[in-house]
Short mmCIF file of C-alpha atoms in Angstrom, two decimals:
data_model
loop_
_atom_site.label_atom_id
_atom_site.label_comp_id
_atom_site.label_asym_id
_atom_site.label_seq_id
_atom_site.Cartn_x
_atom_site.Cartn_y
_atom_site.Cartn_z
CA MET A 1 -9.51 9.51 12.91
CA PHE A 2 -10.54 5.97 13.52
CA GLN A 3 -9.91 3.63 16.21
CA VAL A 4 -8.82 0.33 15.73
CA VAL A 5 -10.28 -2.55 17.68
CA ALA A 6 -8.62 -6.18 17.49
CA ASN A 7 -8.04 -9.03 19.55
CA THR A 8 -4.57 -8.23 20.75
CA SER A 9 -3.97 -5.92 23.33
CA ALA A 10 -1.25 -3.91 20.97
CA ALA A 11 -3.97 -3.15 18.49
CA SER A 12 -6.58 -1.95 20.20
CA ASP A 13 -5.05 0.82 21.54
CA LEU A 14 -3.56 1.63 17.83
CA VAL A 15 -5.38 5.02 16.27
CA VAL A 16 -4.96 4.89 12.05
CA THR A 17 -4.95 8.46 10.56
CA ASP A 18 -4.34 10.05 7.69
CA GLU A 19 -0.08 10.64 7.53
CA THR A 20 0.94 13.89 8.54
CA PHE A 21 3.85 15.81 7.33
CA TYR A 22 4.87 15.23 11.39
CA ASP A 23 4.98 11.23 10.23
CA ILE A 24 7.28 11.84 7.64
CA ALA A 25 10.78 11.08 9.29
CA ALA A 26 8.90 8.42 11.53
CA ARG A 27 7.72 6.70 8.36
CA GLU A 28 11.15 6.90 6.30
CA ALA A 29 12.94 5.44 9.54
CA LEU A 30 10.16 2.40 10.01
CA LEU A 31 10.74 1.41 5.94
CA ASP A 32 14.05 1.50 6.87
CA ALA A 33 13.60 -0.76 9.67
CA SER A 34 11.76 -3.18 7.96
CA PHE A 35 13.29 -2.94 4.30
CA GLY A 36 16.85 -1.57 4.58
CA PRO A 37 18.32 0.19 1.59
CA ALA A 38 16.81 -2.45 -1.18
CA ARG A 39 13.11 -0.74 -1.09
CA PHE A 40 14.72 1.90 -3.34
CA LEU A 41 15.67 -0.73 -5.90
CA LYS A 42 11.99 -2.72 -6.54
CA SER A 43 10.37 -2.12 -9.19
CA SER A 44 6.91 -0.70 -7.12
CA GLU A 45 9.90 2.46 -6.50
CA ARG A 46 9.75 3.17 -9.85
CA ILE A 47 5.79 3.43 -9.99
CA ARG A 48 6.03 5.65 -6.78
CA GLU A 49 8.93 7.78 -7.24
CA GLY A 50 8.46 11.55 -7.91
CA ARG A 51 4.54 11.18 -7.19
CA LEU A 52 1.96 11.83 -4.32
CA PRO A 53 -0.09 8.95 -3.02
CA ALA A 54 -3.90 8.63 -3.92
CA ALA A 55 -6.14 11.19 -2.23
CA GLY A 56 -6.84 10.04 1.13
CA LEU A 57 -5.07 6.93 0.99
CA ALA A 58 -1.46 7.65 2.92
CA LEU A 59 -2.20 5.87 6.29
CA ALA A 60 -0.19 6.31 9.46
CA ALA A 61 -0.93 3.77 12.28
CA HIS A 62 -0.03 5.28 16.20
CA LEU A 63 0.77 3.58 19.66
CA GLY A 64 0.99 5.60 22.32
CA GLY A 65 1.64 8.58 20.33
CA ARG A 66 4.39 6.75 18.22
CA LEU A 67 4.03 5.86 14.71
CA VAL A 68 4.38 2.01 14.46
CA GLY A 69 2.89 1.45 11.13
CA THR A 70 2.37 2.44 7.69
CA VAL A 71 0.53 1.94 4.47
CA ARG A 72 0.25 4.06 1.12
CA LEU A 73 -1.65 3.44 -1.93
CA TRP A 74 -0.70 5.26 -5.63
CA ASN A 75 -2.77 5.43 -8.48
CA ILE A 76 -1.68 3.46 -11.52
CA ALA A 77 -2.67 2.43 -14.80
CA ALA A 78 -3.20 -1.44 -14.83
CA GLY A 79 -2.05 -2.02 -18.69
CA ASP A 80 -5.65 -2.17 -20.77
CA ALA A 81 -7.78 -2.89 -17.44
CA GLY A 82 -7.42 1.12 -16.72
CA GLU A 83 -7.18 3.40 -13.64
CA ALA A 84 -6.39 1.11 -9.95
CA LEU A 85 -4.24 1.55 -7.22
CA LEU A 86 -0.81 -0.18 -6.28
CA LEU A 87 -0.83 -0.64 -2.74
CA GLY A 88 2.66 -0.18 -0.92
CA PRO A 89 4.80 -0.18 1.04
CA LEU A 90 3.16 -1.90 4.35
CA ALA A 91 4.99 -1.56 6.91
CA ALA A 92 4.88 -2.40 11.12
CA ASP A 93 7.07 -1.88 13.37
CA PRO A 94 9.58 -4.52 13.64
CA SER A 95 9.93 -4.74 17.32
CA ILE A 96 6.12 -5.65 17.58
CA ARG A 97 5.70 -7.27 14.70
CA ASN A 98 2.57 -9.99 14.79
CA ALA A 99 0.29 -7.44 16.86
CA GLY A 100 -2.08 -7.12 14.32
CA ILE A 101 -0.91 -3.51 13.06
CA GLY A 102 -0.60 -4.49 9.46
CA SER A 103 -3.61 -6.37 9.18
CA ALA A 104 -5.72 -3.15 10.92
CA LEU A 105 -3.87 -0.85 8.34
CA MET A 106 -4.26 -3.23 5.42
CA ARG A 107 -7.91 -3.26 6.37
CA HIS A 108 -8.41 0.37 6.66
CA ALA A 109 -7.02 1.06 3.71
CA MET A 110 -9.00 -1.50 1.76
CA VAL A 111 -11.96 0.03 3.19
CA ARG A 112 -11.40 3.52 2.46
CA ALA A 113 -10.33 2.91 -1.18
CA ARG A 114 -13.67 0.88 -1.94
CA LEU A 115 -15.28 3.91 -0.42
CA LEU A 116 -13.44 6.52 -2.50
CA GLY A 117 -14.68 4.18 -5.59
CA HIS A 118 -11.60 2.82 -6.54
CA ARG A 119 -11.96 -0.21 -9.03
CA GLY A 120 -9.07 -2.37 -7.38
CA VAL A 121 -6.04 -2.66 -5.78
CA ILE A 122 -2.46 -4.53 -6.56
CA LEU A 123 0.07 -5.36 -5.13
CA VAL A 124 3.82 -7.21 -5.15
CA GLY A 125 3.51 -9.13 -1.95
CA ASP A 126 3.32 -12.59 0.03
CA PRO A 127 0.19 -14.64 -1.44
CA GLU A 128 0.04 -16.34 1.58
CA TYR A 129 -0.16 -12.93 3.56
CA TYR A 130 -2.36 -11.00 1.32
CA VAL A 131 -4.95 -13.70 0.30
CA ARG A 132 -7.00 -12.79 3.77
CA PHE A 133 -7.49 -9.23 2.18
CA GLY A 134 -9.08 -10.87 -1.17
CA PHE A 135 -5.94 -10.87 -3.24
CA SER A 136 -5.10 -13.35 -5.45
CA ALA A 137 -2.78 -13.80 -8.66
CA ASP A 138 -6.18 -15.07 -10.59
CA HIS A 139 -6.07 -11.86 -12.82
CA THR A 140 -2.71 -10.38 -13.03
CA GLY A 141 -0.71 -12.88 -15.70
CA GLY A 142 -1.27 -10.63 -18.27
CA LEU A 143 0.30 -7.64 -16.25
CA ALA A 144 3.89 -6.98 -15.62
CA MET A 145 5.74 -4.18 -13.47
CA PRO A 146 8.15 -1.85 -15.29
CA GLY A 147 11.33 -3.60 -14.20
CA PRO A 148 12.33 -7.03 -12.57
CA PHE A 149 9.01 -8.81 -10.22
CA GLU A 150 8.18 -12.48 -9.45
CA ARG A 151 5.14 -13.16 -11.06
CA HIS A 152 3.24 -15.48 -8.12
CA ARG A 153 3.68 -12.16 -6.24
CA LEU A 154 1.89 -9.70 -8.28
CA LEU A 155 -1.75 -9.81 -6.56
CA ALA A 156 -4.88 -7.48 -7.13
CA ALA A 157 -7.90 -7.50 -5.37
CA GLU A 158 -11.58 -6.05 -7.71
CA PHE A 159 -13.86 -3.78 -5.52
CA ALA A 160 -15.75 -3.31 -9.26
CA ALA A 161 -16.59 -7.00 -10.72
CA ASP A 162 -13.76 -8.38 -13.15
CA ALA A 163 -11.73 -4.90 -12.61
CA PHE A 164 -8.74 -7.20 -13.83
CA LEU A 165 -9.96 -9.78 -15.57
CA GLY A 166 -8.18 -10.16 -18.91
CA ALA A 167 -6.12 -7.55 -18.31
CA ASN A 168 -2.94 -6.81 -20.00
CA GLY A 169 0.34 -4.58 -20.53
CA LEU A 170 2.29 -2.30 -18.26
CA ILE A 171 1.60 -0.80 -14.72
CA ALA A 172 2.33 2.59 -14.78
CA PRO A 173 2.14 5.66 -12.50
CA THR A 174 -0.52 8.45 -13.31
CA GLY A 175 -0.79 10.14 -9.82
CA VAL A 176 -0.12 13.47 -9.11
CA PHE A 177 3.49 14.67 -9.66
CA ALA A 178 5.01 15.97 -6.32
CA ASP A 179 6.99 18.86 -6.54
CA THR A 180 10.25 19.66 -4.72
CA GLN A 181 9.33 20.18 -0.98
CA GLU A 182 6.35 17.25 -1.49
CA ARG A 183 8.86 14.89 -3.32
CA LEU A 184 10.74 15.18 -0.11
CA ALA A 185 7.94 14.32 2.08
CA ALA A 186 6.58 11.41 -0.30
#
């Protein structure tokens, strides 16, 4: 368990843990509230479907015993750059947005991914938000998602020097397949 310390009163009481079976229903409700049914149509979902998140990288944020945030990372091949992670979705309870929950989850996920030895992380998201966590589109120009995506929103953060430099090709899932019961939870 990790106690997050932040400048806002809500985030200072935030507890970030590994996601558990007991978080599943609340996570799905949170994702529905944050993204609606369109979340299932995204290219990133094609990479996640039928797979389990990367080991140790499905995180839940709780405030007062209630799930208020989630982030998950997935094993991928970043074209010819090789193994990497895909981050997403990241969601915070819409009723308490701007309380630092998303930032706390991002910081925790990035530190944990680095400590677990991953070379870098890719995501599709708002550059203005993710730049503070080290993401940019500098090395993603040759990479593609399996479906439609906005090129300027395909971002990467490198833990290993030049992990994505000159990377070309399709981003593809490499993670562990979920069995039927796990698929319901994922």
